[in-house]
Amino acid sequence: MVGRLALTAAMLTMLAGCQTSQQHAATPSITDWKSVTQRMKALQPSLQAEIERCREETKQSGMFALEQCMTDADFTANQTAGYPYMDLVDQYRIQVLQAAEKYDRGEIGDAKFKSKEAEASAAWNLSDQKRFDGEQATDPRDFFSWASDSGVSRRAAASPSSEWR
């Protein structure tokens, strides 16, 4: 199990590095958050179904298997929607999988696992917000009025799976 996590973490780190360098070259400095949010909202039913499938298929397999399945589904949904900060998705996934492995080994309990998961989510939210704020400083857009009118949280739309955990 330790080897599997190490291999997964190494692969994700490599992919994040590759993706980040490609992403910065291909992604304009300003993200069309309205489009990303709309695509993510359209993906929510299939993402929710995939998360339910993960729960069913991994019932006897442990927390690591469940979290790996769910974070993979979350990664795919974010990528499909055009979420620009995929390295943050990878960081979150690595942190959650490390905590899940500790949980499966009995090193941490439910409360500590949930705390680690919440810390990873908070780190993602903070980094996402800092980058978003940087984009806004470069080129203010009408996103804020659109988001407040629609009642949609930009970060929540980028990762709806957190609502179903």
mmCIF file of C-alpha atoms in Angstrom:
data_model
loop_
_atom_site.group_PDB
_atom_site.id
_atom_site.type_symbol
_atom_site.label_atom_id
_atom_site.label_comp_id
_atom_site.label_asym_id
_atom_site.label_seq_id
_atom_site.Cartn_x
_atom_site.Cartn_y
_atom_site.Cartn_z
ATOM 1 C CA MET A 1 0.000 0.000 0.000
ATOM 2 C CA VAL A 2 2.856 2.406 0.843
ATOM 3 C CA GLY A 3 4.502 1.659 -2.477
ATOM 4 C CA ARG A 4 1.248 2.229 -4.329
ATOM 5 C CA LEU A 5 0.784 5.630 -2.682
ATOM 6 C CA ALA A 6 4.379 6.607 -3.344
ATOM 7 C CA LEU A 7 4.039 5.590 -6.980
ATOM 8 C CA THR A 8 0.716 7.420 -7.297
ATOM 9 C CA ALA A 9 2.146 10.537 -5.639
ATOM 10 C CA ALA A 10 5.223 10.455 -7.871
ATOM 11 C CA MET A 11 3.116 10.059 -10.997
ATOM 12 C CA LEU A 12 0.764 12.848 -9.970
ATOM 13 C CA THR A 13 3.681 15.134 -9.183
ATOM 14 C CA MET A 14 5.213 14.441 -12.578
ATOM 15 C CA LEU A 15 1.893 14.975 -14.307
ATOM 16 C CA ALA A 16 1.298 18.167 -12.369
ATOM 17 C CA GLY A 17 4.688 19.484 -13.455
ATOM 18 C CA CYS A 18 4.032 18.604 -17.082
ATOM 19 C CA GLN A 19 0.504 19.906 -16.967
ATOM 20 C CA THR A 20 1.536 23.139 -15.274
ATOM 21 C CA SER A 21 4.131 23.987 -17.910
ATOM 22 C CA GLN A 22 1.744 23.093 -20.738
ATOM 23 C CA GLN A 23 -1.122 24.839 -19.032
ATOM 24 C CA HIS A 24 0.640 28.165 -18.662
ATOM 25 C CA ALA A 25 1.543 28.153 -22.327
ATOM 26 C CA ALA A 26 -1.948 27.239 -23.539
ATOM 27 C CA THR A 27 -4.152 29.007 -20.974
ATOM 28 C CA PRO A 28 -4.768 32.714 -21.422
ATOM 29 C CA SER A 29 -4.023 34.836 -18.384
ATOM 30 C CA ILE A 30 -7.721 35.399 -17.791
ATOM 31 C CA THR A 31 -9.994 32.421 -17.192
ATOM 32 C CA ASP A 32 -13.541 32.506 -18.469
ATOM 33 C CA TRP A 33 -14.984 31.466 -15.108
ATOM 34 C CA LYS A 34 -18.545 31.766 -16.320
ATOM 35 C CA SER A 35 -17.884 29.078 -18.952
ATOM 36 C CA VAL A 36 -15.924 26.872 -16.545
ATOM 37 C CA THR A 37 -18.756 27.111 -14.011
ATOM 38 C CA GLN A 38 -21.406 26.341 -16.620
ATOM 39 C CA ARG A 39 -19.469 23.294 -17.848
ATOM 40 C CA MET A 40 -18.959 22.078 -14.293
ATOM 41 C CA LYS A 41 -22.642 22.467 -13.508
ATOM 42 C CA ALA A 42 -23.436 20.427 -16.632
ATOM 43 C CA LEU A 43 -21.009 17.716 -15.448
ATOM 44 C CA GLN A 44 -22.443 17.493 -11.924
ATOM 45 C CA PRO A 45 -24.966 14.707 -12.598
ATOM 46 C CA SER A 46 -22.340 12.451 -14.200
ATOM 47 C CA LEU A 47 -19.814 13.306 -11.480
ATOM 48 C CA GLN A 48 -22.331 12.511 -8.766
ATOM 49 C CA ALA A 49 -23.122 9.179 -10.482
ATOM 50 C CA GLU A 50 -19.405 8.386 -10.696
ATOM 51 C CA ILE A 51 -18.929 9.143 -6.995
ATOM 52 C CA GLU A 52 -21.861 6.871 -6.130
ATOM 53 C CA ARG A 53 -20.293 4.166 -8.309
ATOM 54 C CA CYS A 54 -17.044 4.626 -6.400
ATOM 55 C CA ARG A 55 -18.848 4.167 -3.093
ATOM 56 C CA GLU A 56 -20.516 0.970 -4.285
ATOM 57 C CA GLU A 57 -17.425 -0.546 -5.887
ATOM 58 C CA THR A 58 -15.043 0.201 -3.029
ATOM 59 C CA LYS A 59 -17.222 -0.720 -0.024
ATOM 60 C CA GLN A 60 -14.895 -3.548 1.008
ATOM 61 C CA SER A 61 -11.678 -2.023 -0.297
ATOM 62 C CA GLY A 62 -10.893 0.651 2.263
ATOM 63 C CA MET A 63 -10.662 4.407 2.376
ATOM 64 C CA PHE A 64 -7.680 4.640 0.007
ATOM 65 C CA ALA A 65 -9.554 2.870 -2.797
ATOM 66 C CA LEU A 66 -12.637 5.020 -2.239
ATOM 67 C CA GLU A 67 -10.708 8.291 -2.187
ATOM 68 C CA GLN A 68 -8.608 7.301 -5.175
ATOM 69 C CA CYS A 69 -11.736 6.596 -7.199
ATOM 70 C CA MET A 70 -13.471 9.802 -6.063
ATOM 71 C CA THR A 71 -10.462 12.083 -6.545
ATOM 72 C CA ASP A 72 -9.874 10.589 -10.001
ATOM 73 C CA ALA A 73 -13.490 11.381 -10.914
ATOM 74 C CA ASP A 74 -13.103 14.890 -9.494
ATOM 75 C CA PHE A 75 -9.863 15.406 -11.450
ATOM 76 C CA THR A 76 -11.496 14.310 -14.704
ATOM 77 C CA ALA A 77 -14.504 16.560 -14.162
ATOM 78 C CA ASN A 78 -12.337 19.594 -13.384
ATOM 79 C CA GLN A 79 -10.140 18.931 -16.406
ATOM 80 C CA THR A 80 -13.155 18.460 -18.699
ATOM 81 C CA ALA A 81 -14.721 21.680 -17.425
ATOM 82 C CA GLY A 82 -11.542 23.611 -18.145
ATOM 83 C CA TYR A 83 -10.588 24.367 -14.543
ATOM 84 C CA PRO A 84 -7.252 26.158 -14.998
ATOM 85 C CA TYR A 85 -5.425 25.181 -11.804
ATOM 86 C CA MET A 86 -5.081 21.430 -12.201
ATOM 87 C CA ASP A 87 -1.908 21.418 -10.125
ATOM 88 C CA LEU A 88 -4.109 22.374 -7.148
ATOM 89 C CA VAL A 89 -6.385 19.423 -7.896
ATOM 90 C CA ASP A 90 -3.298 17.177 -7.891
ATOM 91 C CA GLN A 91 -2.040 18.603 -4.594
ATOM 92 C CA TYR A 92 -5.423 18.021 -3.019
ATOM 93 C CA ARG A 93 -5.560 14.469 -4.357
ATOM 94 C CA ILE A 94 -2.101 13.631 -3.024
ATOM 95 C CA GLN A 95 -2.889 15.002 0.438
ATOM 96 C CA VAL A 96 -6.200 13.139 0.664
ATOM 97 C CA LEU A 97 -4.679 9.866 -0.567
ATOM 98 C CA GLN A 98 -1.869 10.118 1.985
ATOM 99 C CA ALA A 99 -4.435 10.604 4.751
ATOM 100 C CA ALA A 100 -6.561 7.731 3.405
ATOM 101 C CA GLU A 101 -3.564 5.416 3.467
ATOM 102 C CA LYS A 102 -2.876 6.342 7.099
ATOM 103 C CA TYR A 103 -6.542 5.727 7.869
ATOM 104 C CA ASP A 104 -6.441 2.277 6.290
ATOM 105 C CA ARG A 105 -3.308 1.400 8.303
ATOM 106 C CA GLY A 106 -5.063 2.488 11.504
ATOM 107 C CA GLU A 107 -2.665 5.366 12.138
ATOM 108 C CA ILE A 108 -5.487 7.922 12.190
ATOM 109 C CA GLY A 109 -9.206 7.697 12.923
ATOM 110 C CA ASP A 110 -12.294 9.177 11.294
ATOM 111 C CA ALA A 111 -11.998 12.587 12.914
ATOM 112 C CA LYS A 112 -8.324 13.008 11.983
ATOM 113 C CA PHE A 113 -8.979 11.828 8.420
ATOM 114 C CA LYS A 114 -11.814 14.326 8.019
ATOM 115 C CA SER A 115 -9.578 17.029 9.467
ATOM 116 C CA LYS A 116 -6.795 16.217 6.980
ATOM 117 C CA GLU A 117 -9.328 16.218 4.126
ATOM 118 C CA ALA A 118 -10.690 19.594 5.287
ATOM 119 C CA GLU A 119 -7.140 21.004 5.502
ATOM 120 C CA ALA A 120 -6.422 19.858 1.947
ATOM 121 C CA SER A 121 -9.665 21.417 0.734
ATOM 122 C CA ALA A 122 -8.930 24.672 2.574
ATOM 123 C CA ALA A 123 -5.437 24.819 1.036
ATOM 124 C CA TRP A 124 -6.977 24.307 -2.421
ATOM 125 C CA ASN A 125 -9.563 27.028 -1.768
ATOM 126 C CA LEU A 126 -6.947 29.503 -0.551
ATOM 127 C CA SER A 127 -4.568 28.895 -3.449
ATOM 128 C CA ASP A 128 -7.434 29.036 -5.931
ATOM 129 C CA GLN A 129 -8.635 32.340 -4.485
ATOM 130 C CA LYS A 130 -5.140 33.858 -4.578
ATOM 131 C CA ARG A 131 -4.741 32.951 -8.234
ATOM 132 C CA PHE A 132 -8.215 34.182 -9.063
ATOM 133 C CA ASP A 133 -7.498 37.475 -7.286
ATOM 134 C CA GLY A 134 -4.288 37.761 -9.316
ATOM 135 C CA GLU A 135 -6.295 37.373 -12.517
ATOM 136 C CA GLN A 136 -8.737 40.028 -11.353
ATOM 137 C CA ALA A 137 -5.907 42.462 -10.628
ATOM 138 C CA THR A 138 -4.688 41.948 -14.195
ATOM 139 C CA ASP A 139 -8.033 42.367 -15.941
ATOM 140 C CA PRO A 140 -11.195 42.962 -13.903
ATOM 141 C CA ARG A 141 -14.230 41.360 -15.508
ATOM 142 C CA ASP A 142 -17.911 41.079 -14.838
ATOM 143 C CA PHE A 143 -17.564 37.715 -13.094
ATOM 144 C CA PHE A 144 -18.470 39.061 -9.678
ATOM 145 C CA SER A 145 -21.805 40.476 -10.795
ATOM 146 C CA TRP A 146 -22.585 37.281 -12.719
ATOM 147 C CA ALA A 147 -21.650 35.042 -9.777
ATOM 148 C CA SER A 148 -23.673 37.043 -7.278
ATOM 149 C CA ASP A 149 -26.679 37.079 -9.609
ATOM 150 C CA SER A 150 -26.520 33.334 -10.217
ATOM 151 C CA GLY A 151 -25.809 32.404 -6.608
ATOM 152 C CA VAL A 152 -22.977 30.145 -7.771
ATOM 153 C CA SER A 153 -19.781 29.865 -5.811
ATOM 154 C CA ARG A 154 -16.914 29.726 -8.300
ATOM 155 C CA ARG A 155 -14.846 27.246 -6.259
ATOM 156 C CA ALA A 156 -17.847 25.111 -5.334
ATOM 157 C CA ALA A 157 -18.727 24.810 -8.997
ATOM 158 C CA ALA A 158 -15.170 23.749 -9.757
ATOM 159 C CA SER A 159 -15.374 20.857 -7.302
ATOM 160 C CA PRO A 160 -18.895 19.766 -6.497
ATOM 161 C CA SER A 161 -17.799 16.366 -5.227
ATOM 162 C CA SER A 162 -17.061 17.905 -1.839
ATOM 163 C CA GLU A 163 -20.819 18.342 -1.423
ATOM 164 C CA TRP A 164 -21.381 14.593 -1.746
ATOM 165 C CA ARG A 165 -18.744 13.275 0.655
#
